[in-house]
Amino acid sequence: MTEPDIRKGLNGVVADYTAVSKVNPETNSLLYRGYPVQELAEHCTFEEVAYLLWNGELPNAQELADFRGGCMANRDIDEELIQVINFLPKDCHPMDVLRTAVSYLGTHDPEKFTTDVAHLQSIGRQLLAKLPTIVATDIRRRQGKEYIAPSKEKGFSENFLWMVFGDEKSPANIPSDIEAFEKTMILYAEHSFNASTFTARTIASTMSDGWSAITGAIGALKGPLHGGANEFVMHHMEEIGDPAKAEEWCLNKLKNKELVMGFGHRVYKKGDSRVPTMEAAFKKLAAEHPEKDSQKWVEMYDIMAKTMYENTSINIRPNLDFPSGPAYYILGFDIEFFTPLFVMSRITGWTAHIIEQFENNSLIRPLSAYNGPDERHVEK
Ligand code: COA
């Protein structure tokens, strides 16, 4: 009998076509609908990028105004959802709150089984608008602070930072902080058939609904090998504590064959195309916030990157989570909220892929090779 060609983790398997984004590991490039992500991060707002991912083209001024207006109008969450959030344990992971909140919103959609593009875009638009409100509500209730209702005028990032921090020292009042946060949103928005997107597509492929697909994707993103890595990066950095200990810490991890989070990538083997943009934003933020002991994290970042590169046979490099972890920390977020911030961005990519899956659907159902016991019979 010939051995089946098993690709563990579907490594190297091309599962379908997509027109949403292209990752080229050879040239270290990531294109959203053809545009290099670093150009989008330089010249566009996150809302323009969301529009691009869902519609295939960047919006003109009128299209953008309509899109932003639609998003802003959807920012409120109802009193019942606030109660649902308040009912959940304060020590559960914030990704569990997000997963529950999205699932709750899905129960209120009478047309949820519609695969119509306009309806799917409306689910995406509602979540793009409401996820920041949900995350901010969860952050503040854990800190024993009052809920701040969303603004109907501020831009995406400014509104979110204001809902979270709300006071005069808020990053919402510092344009360069808003800019750095917005860059993370653009860089995290889309990345082809990553694990959570593939989960969303798999759920959509059963002709289930968009809410279920996104709820499942949140579960997949939570894992430390995927989105959860940005939290572990900062836990690692806190554990190291002192840049002088960073090299030895990394070498020990490598010697013990343990993972250093924020390094390596399933697709990029010569460096993650998003890292240079995010690294620059992180270092700029650090320089602007010396009061947060930020230089320490920059030094540690550089030593860890150098040590991992020089001491691995495949020259492992950082992925996007490595600079975004300490950037979120400097902005003032609690570590356990880093992955929910990723969700606020990746909702755009997930929605684009769910639409694409429905447009040309085929049930995703791979085969398995059985290696359990031979046929046997119940003896009673
Ligand atoms: N720390 C230490 N060693 C690592 C590593 C890391 N972050 N990433 C990969 N390696 C090692 C692997 O253990 C493997 O070693 P081996 O050959 O002795 O078994 C070798 O490098 C090659 O790994 P590779 O095949 O390139 O990894 P993968 O494609 O199976 O996994 C990840 C990719 C992302 C899952 C993996 O790099 C990882 O777990 N990184 C940490 C989590 C993370 O940052 N995730 C966010 C991804 S955007």
JSON list of N, CA and C in Angstrom, two decimals, residues 130-176:
[
{"chain": "A", "resi": 130, "resn": "LYS", "atom": "N", "xyz": [-18.44, 47.88, 16.26]},
{"chain": "A", "resi": 130, "resn": "LYS", "atom": "CA", "xyz": [-18.78, 47.52, 17.65]},
{"chain": "A", "resi": 130, "resn": "LYS", "atom": "C", "xyz": [-17.66, 46.85, 18.42]},
{"chain": "A", "resi": 131, "resn": "LEU", "atom": "N", "xyz": [-16.77, 46.15, 17.73]},
{"chain": "A", "resi": 131, "resn": "LEU", "atom": "CA", "xyz": [-15.71, 45.45, 18.48]},
{"chain": "A", "resi": 131, "resn": "LEU", "atom": "C", "xyz": [-14.90, 46.40, 19.37]},
{"chain": "A", "resi": 132, "resn": "PRO", "atom": "N", "xyz": [-14.51, 47.60, 18.87]},
{"chain": "A", "resi": 132, "resn": "PRO", "atom": "CA", "xyz": [-13.78, 48.51, 19.76]},
{"chain": "A", "resi": 132, "resn": "PRO", "atom": "C", "xyz": [-14.60, 48.89, 21.00]},
{"chain": "A", "resi": 133, "resn": "THR", "atom": "N", "xyz": [-15.90, 49.07, 20.83]},
{"chain": "A", "resi": 133, "resn": "THR", "atom": "CA", "xyz": [-16.75, 49.42, 21.98]},
{"chain": "A", "resi": 133, "resn": "THR", "atom": "C", "xyz": [-16.79, 48.25, 22.97]},
{"chain": "A", "resi": 134, "resn": "ILE", "atom": "N", "xyz": [-16.87, 47.04, 22.44]},
{"chain": "A", "resi": 134, "resn": "ILE", "atom": "CA", "xyz": [-16.91, 45.85, 23.31]},
{"chain": "A", "resi": 134, "resn": "ILE", "atom": "C", "xyz": [-15.59, 45.72, 24.07]},
{"chain": "A", "resi": 135, "resn": "VAL", "atom": "N", "xyz": [-14.48, 45.86, 23.34]},
{"chain": "A", "resi": 135, "resn": "VAL", "atom": "CA", "xyz": [-13.16, 45.71, 23.99]},
{"chain": "A", "resi": 135, "resn": "VAL", "atom": "C", "xyz": [-12.97, 46.80, 25.04]},
{"chain": "A", "resi": 136, "resn": "ALA", "atom": "N", "xyz": [-13.32, 48.03, 24.70]},
{"chain": "A", "resi": 136, "resn": "ALA", "atom": "CA", "xyz": [-13.14, 49.14, 25.66]},
{"chain": "A", "resi": 136, "resn": "ALA", "atom": "C", "xyz": [-14.02, 48.92, 26.90]},
{"chain": "A", "resi": 137, "resn": "THR", "atom": "N", "xyz": [-15.24, 48.43, 26.68]},
{"chain": "A", "resi": 137, "resn": "THR", "atom": "CA", "xyz": [-16.14, 48.17, 27.81]},
{"chain": "A", "resi": 137, "resn": "THR", "atom": "C", "xyz": [-15.53, 47.13, 28.73]},
{"chain": "A", "resi": 138, "resn": "ASP", "atom": "N", "xyz": [-14.96, 46.09, 28.14]},
{"chain": "A", "resi": 138, "resn": "ASP", "atom": "CA", "xyz": [-14.37, 45.01, 28.94]},
{"chain": "A", "resi": 138, "resn": "ASP", "atom": "C", "xyz": [-13.13, 45.52, 29.71]},
{"chain": "A", "resi": 139, "resn": "ILE", "atom": "N", "xyz": [-12.30, 46.33, 29.03]},
{"chain": "A", "resi": 139, "resn": "ILE", "atom": "CA", "xyz": [-11.10, 46.87, 29.70]},
{"chain": "A", "resi": 139, "resn": "ILE", "atom": "C", "xyz": [-11.53, 47.68, 30.92]},
{"chain": "A", "resi": 140, "resn": "ARG", "atom": "N", "xyz": [-12.50, 48.56, 30.72]},
{"chain": "A", "resi": 140, "resn": "ARG", "atom": "CA", "xyz": [-12.86, 49.49, 31.80]},
{"chain": "A", "resi": 140, "resn": "ARG", "atom": "C", "xyz": [-13.58, 48.79, 32.96]},
{"chain": "A", "resi": 141, "resn": "ARG", "atom": "N", "xyz": [-14.43, 47.79, 32.64]},
{"chain": "A", "resi": 141, "resn": "ARG", "atom": "CA", "xyz": [-15.16, 47.14, 33.76]},
{"chain": "A", "resi": 141, "resn": "ARG", "atom": "C", "xyz": [-14.17, 46.37, 34.62]},
{"chain": "A", "resi": 142, "resn": "ARG", "atom": "N", "xyz": [-13.09, 45.83, 34.01]},
{"chain": "A", "resi": 142, "resn": "ARG", "atom": "CA", "xyz": [-12.10, 45.10, 34.82]},
{"chain": "A", "resi": 142, "resn": "ARG", "atom": "C", "xyz": [-11.32, 46.05, 35.72]},
{"chain": "A", "resi": 143, "resn": "GLN", "atom": "N", "xyz": [-11.22, 47.31, 35.26]},
{"chain": "A", "resi": 143, "resn": "GLN", "atom": "CA", "xyz": [-10.50, 48.31, 36.08]},
{"chain": "A", "resi": 143, "resn": "GLN", "atom": "C", "xyz": [-11.45, 49.06, 37.01]},
{"chain": "A", "resi": 144, "resn": "GLY", "atom": "N", "xyz": [-12.72, 48.62, 37.04]},
{"chain": "A", "resi": 144, "resn": "GLY", "atom": "CA", "xyz": [-13.71, 49.27, 37.90]},
{"chain": "A", "resi": 144, "resn": "GLY", "atom": "C", "xyz": [-14.06, 50.67, 37.44]},
{"chain": "A", "resi": 145, "resn": "LYS", "atom": "N", "xyz": [-13.91, 50.92, 36.13]},
{"chain": "A", "resi": 145, "resn": "LYS", "atom": "CA", "xyz": [-14.21, 52.26, 35.61]},
{"chain": "A", "resi": 145, "resn": "LYS", "atom": "C", "xyz": [-15.53, 52.28, 34.86]},
{"chain": "A", "resi": 146, "resn": "GLU", "atom": "N", "xyz": [-16.10, 53.48, 34.75]},
{"chain": "A", "resi": 146, "resn": "GLU", "atom": "CA", "xyz": [-17.38, 53.68, 34.05]},
{"chain": "A", "resi": 146, "resn": "GLU", "atom": "C", "xyz": [-17.23, 53.46, 32.55]},
{"chain": "A", "resi": 147, "resn": "TYR", "atom": "N", "xyz": [-18.29, 52.97, 31.95]},
{"chain": "A", "resi": 147, "resn": "TYR", "atom": "CA", "xyz": [-18.37, 52.81, 30.50]},
{"chain": "A", "resi": 147, "resn": "TYR", "atom": "C", "xyz": [-18.34, 54.18, 29.81]},
{"chain": "A", "resi": 148, "resn": "ILE", "atom": "N", "xyz": [-17.57, 54.29, 28.74]},
{"chain": "A", "resi": 148, "resn": "ILE", "atom": "CA", "xyz": [-17.59, 55.53, 27.94]},
{"chain": "A", "resi": 148, "resn": "ILE", "atom": "C", "xyz": [-18.25, 55.21, 26.59]},
{"chain": "A", "resi": 149, "resn": "ALA", "atom": "N", "xyz": [-19.33, 55.90, 26.30]},
{"chain": "A", "resi": 149, "resn": "ALA", "atom": "CA", "xyz": [-20.04, 55.65, 25.04]},
{"chain": "A", "resi": 149, "resn": "ALA", "atom": "C", "xyz": [-19.19, 56.13, 23.86]},
{"chain": "A", "resi": 150, "resn": "PRO", "atom": "N", "xyz": [-19.30, 55.45, 22.71]},
{"chain": "A", "resi": 150, "resn": "PRO", "atom": "CA", "xyz": [-18.47, 55.83, 21.56]},
{"chain": "A", "resi": 150, "resn": "PRO", "atom": "C", "xyz": [-18.83, 57.21, 21.00]},
{"chain": "A", "resi": 151, "resn": "SER", "atom": "N", "xyz": [-17.82, 57.83, 20.40]},
{"chain": "A", "resi": 151, "resn": "SER", "atom": "CA", "xyz": [-18.05, 59.12, 19.74]},
{"chain": "A", "resi": 151, "resn": "SER", "atom": "C", "xyz": [-18.60, 58.88, 18.34]},
{"chain": "A", "resi": 152, "resn": "LYS", "atom": "N", "xyz": [-19.35, 59.84, 17.82]},
{"chain": "A", "resi": 152, "resn": "LYS", "atom": "CA", "xyz": [-19.87, 59.73, 16.45]},
{"chain": "A", "resi": 152, "resn": "LYS", "atom": "C", "xyz": [-19.06, 60.61, 15.50]},
{"chain": "A", "resi": 153, "resn": "GLU", "atom": "N", "xyz": [-17.98, 61.18, 16.01]},
{"chain": "A", "resi": 153, "resn": "GLU", "atom": "CA", "xyz": [-17.17, 62.06, 15.15]},
{"chain": "A", "resi": 153, "resn": "GLU", "atom": "C", "xyz": [-15.73, 61.62, 15.00]},
{"chain": "A", "resi": 154, "resn": "LYS", "atom": "N", "xyz": [-15.17, 61.03, 16.05]},
{"chain": "A", "resi": 154, "resn": "LYS", "atom": "CA", "xyz": [-13.74, 60.71, 16.01]},
{"chain": "A", "resi": 154, "resn": "LYS", "atom": "C", "xyz": [-13.47, 59.57, 15.03]},
{"chain": "A", "resi": 155, "resn": "GLY", "atom": "N", "xyz": [-12.22, 59.53, 14.52]},
{"chain": "A", "resi": 155, "resn": "GLY", "atom": "CA", "xyz": [-11.80, 58.44, 13.65]},
{"chain": "A", "resi": 155, "resn": "GLY", "atom": "C", "xyz": [-11.71, 57.13, 14.44]},
{"chain": "A", "resi": 156, "resn": "PHE", "atom": "N", "xyz": [-11.47, 56.04, 13.73]},
{"chain": "A", "resi": 156, "resn": "PHE", "atom": "CA", "xyz": [-11.49, 54.70, 14.34]},
{"chain": "A", "resi": 156, "resn": "PHE", "atom": "C", "xyz": [-10.56, 54.60, 15.55]},
{"chain": "A", "resi": 157, "resn": "SER", "atom": "N", "xyz": [-9.28, 54.92, 15.35]},
{"chain": "A", "resi": 157, "resn": "SER", "atom": "CA", "xyz": [-8.30, 54.71, 16.43]},
{"chain": "A", "resi": 157, "resn": "SER", "atom": "C", "xyz": [-8.47, 55.73, 17.54]},
{"chain": "A", "resi": 158, "resn": "GLU", "atom": "N", "xyz": [-8.72, 56.98, 17.16]},
{"chain": "A", "resi": 158, "resn": "GLU", "atom": "CA", "xyz": [-8.89, 58.02, 18.18]},
{"chain": "A", "resi": 158, "resn": "GLU", "atom": "C", "xyz": [-10.08, 57.68, 19.08]},
{"chain": "A", "resi": 159, "resn": "ASN", "atom": "N", "xyz": [-11.18, 57.26, 18.46]},
{"chain": "A", "resi": 159, "resn": "ASN", "atom": "CA", "xyz": [-12.37, 56.91, 19.24]},
{"chain": "A", "resi": 159, "resn": "ASN", "atom": "C", "xyz": [-12.08, 55.75, 20.19]},
{"chain": "A", "resi": 160, "resn": "PHE", "atom": "N", "xyz": [-11.38, 54.75, 19.69]},
{"chain": "A", "resi": 160, "resn": "PHE", "atom": "CA", "xyz": [-11.11, 53.58, 20.54]},
{"chain": "A", "resi": 160, "resn": "PHE", "atom": "C", "xyz": [-10.22, 53.97, 21.72]},
{"chain": "A", "resi": 161, "resn": "LEU", "atom": "N", "xyz": [-9.13, 54.69, 21.45]},
{"chain": "A", "resi": 161, "resn": "LEU", "atom": "CA", "xyz": [-8.22, 55.07, 22.53]},
{"chain": "A", "resi": 161, "resn": "LEU", "atom": "C", "xyz": [-8.95, 55.94, 23.56]},
{"chain": "A", "resi": 162, "resn": "TRP", "atom": "N", "xyz": [-9.84, 56.77, 23.07]},
{"chain": "A", "resi": 162, "resn": "TRP", "atom": "CA", "xyz": [-10.62, 57.63, 23.98]},
{"chain": "A", "resi": 162, "resn": "TRP", "atom": "C", "xyz": [-11.59, 56.79, 24.83]},
{"chain": "A", "resi": 163, "resn": "MET", "atom": "N", "xyz": [-12.23, 55.79, 24.21]},
{"chain": "A", "resi": 163, "resn": "MET", "atom": "CA", "xyz": [-13.15, 54.95, 24.99]},
{"chain": "A", "resi": 163, "resn": "MET", "atom": "C", "xyz": [-12.41, 54.15, 26.05]},
{"chain": "A", "resi": 164, "resn": "VAL", "atom": "N", "xyz": [-11.15, 53.80, 25.76]},
{"chain": "A", "resi": 164, "resn": "VAL", "atom": "CA", "xyz": [-10.38, 53.00, 26.72]},
{"chain": "A", "resi": 164, "resn": "VAL", "atom": "C", "xyz": [-9.81, 53.89, 27.82]},
{"chain": "A", "resi": 165, "resn": "PHE", "atom": "N", "xyz": [-9.17, 54.99, 27.42]},
{"chain": "A", "resi": 165, "resn": "PHE", "atom": "CA", "xyz": [-8.38, 55.75, 28.40]},
{"chain": "A", "resi": 165, "resn": "PHE", "atom": "C", "xyz": [-9.11, 57.00, 28.91]},
{"chain": "A", "resi": 166, "resn": "GLY", "atom": "N", "xyz": [-9.86, 57.60, 28.05]},
{"chain": "A", "resi": 166, "resn": "GLY", "atom": "CA", "xyz": [-10.82, 58.64, 28.40]},
{"chain": "A", "resi": 166, "resn": "GLY", "atom": "C", "xyz": [-10.36, 59.92, 29.08]},
{"chain": "A", "resi": 167, "resn": "ASP", "atom": "N", "xyz": [-9.23, 59.96, 29.74]},
{"chain": "A", "resi": 167, "resn": "ASP", "atom": "CA", "xyz": [-8.87, 61.17, 30.48]},
{"chain": "A", "resi": 167, "resn": "ASP", "atom": "C", "xyz": [-7.89, 62.05, 29.69]},
{"chain": "A", "resi": 168, "resn": "GLU", "atom": "N", "xyz": [-7.37, 63.06, 30.35]},
{"chain": "A", "resi": 168, "resn": "GLU", "atom": "CA", "xyz": [-6.53, 64.02, 29.62]},
{"chain": "A", "resi": 168, "resn": "GLU", "atom": "C", "xyz": [-5.19, 63.46, 29.18]},
{"chain": "A", "resi": 169, "resn": "LYS", "atom": "N", "xyz": [-4.68, 62.48, 29.92]},
{"chain": "A", "resi": 169, "resn": "LYS", "atom": "CA", "xyz": [-3.39, 61.90, 29.52]},
{"chain": "A", "resi": 169, "resn": "LYS", "atom": "C", "xyz": [-3.57, 60.82, 28.47]},
{"chain": "A", "resi": 170, "resn": "SER", "atom": "N", "xyz": [-4.77, 60.70, 27.98]},
{"chain": "A", "resi": 170, "resn": "SER", "atom": "CA", "xyz": [-5.09, 59.61, 27.06]},
{"chain": "A", "resi": 170, "resn": "SER", "atom": "C", "xyz": [-4.26, 59.67, 25.79]},
{"chain": "A", "resi": 171, "resn": "PRO", "atom": "N", "xyz": [-3.82, 58.50, 25.27]},
{"chain": "A", "resi": 171, "resn": "PRO", "atom": "CA", "xyz": [-3.17, 58.49, 23.96]},
{"chain": "A", "resi": 171, "resn": "PRO", "atom": "C", "xyz": [-4.10, 59.04, 22.88]},
{"chain": "A", "resi": 172, "resn": "ALA", "atom": "N", "xyz": [-5.42, 59.09, 23.19]},
{"chain": "A", "resi": 172, "resn": "ALA", "atom": "CA", "xyz": [-6.36, 59.63, 22.21]},
{"chain": "A", "resi": 172, "resn": "ALA", "atom": "C", "xyz": [-6.10, 61.10, 21.94]},
{"chain": "A", "resi": 173, "resn": "ASN", "atom": "N", "xyz": [-5.34, 61.75, 22.84]},
{"chain": "A", "resi": 173, "resn": "ASN", "atom": "CA", "xyz": [-5.01, 63.17, 22.63]},
{"chain": "A", "resi": 173, "resn": "ASN", "atom": "C", "xyz": [-3.62, 63.36, 22.06]},
{"chain": "A", "resi": 174, "resn": "ILE", "atom": "N", "xyz": [-2.93, 62.27, 21.77]},
{"chain": "A", "resi": 174, "resn": "ILE", "atom": "CA", "xyz": [-1.56, 62.38, 21.25]},
{"chain": "A", "resi": 174, "resn": "ILE", "atom": "C", "xyz": [-1.55, 61.85, 19.81]},
{"chain": "A", "resi": 175, "resn": "PRO", "atom": "N", "xyz": [-1.46, 62.77, 18.82]},
{"chain": "A", "resi": 175, "resn": "PRO", "atom": "CA", "xyz": [-1.60, 62.33, 17.43]},
{"chain": "A", "resi": 175, "resn": "PRO", "atom": "C", "xyz": [-0.64, 61.21, 17.05]},
{"chain": "A", "resi": 176, "resn": "SER", "atom": "N", "xyz": [0.60, 61.24, 17.56]},
{"chain": "A", "resi": 176, "resn": "SER", "atom": "CA", "xyz": [1.54, 60.19, 17.15]},
{"chain": "A", "resi": 176, "resn": "SER", "atom": "C", "xyz": [1.17, 58.83, 17.76]}
]
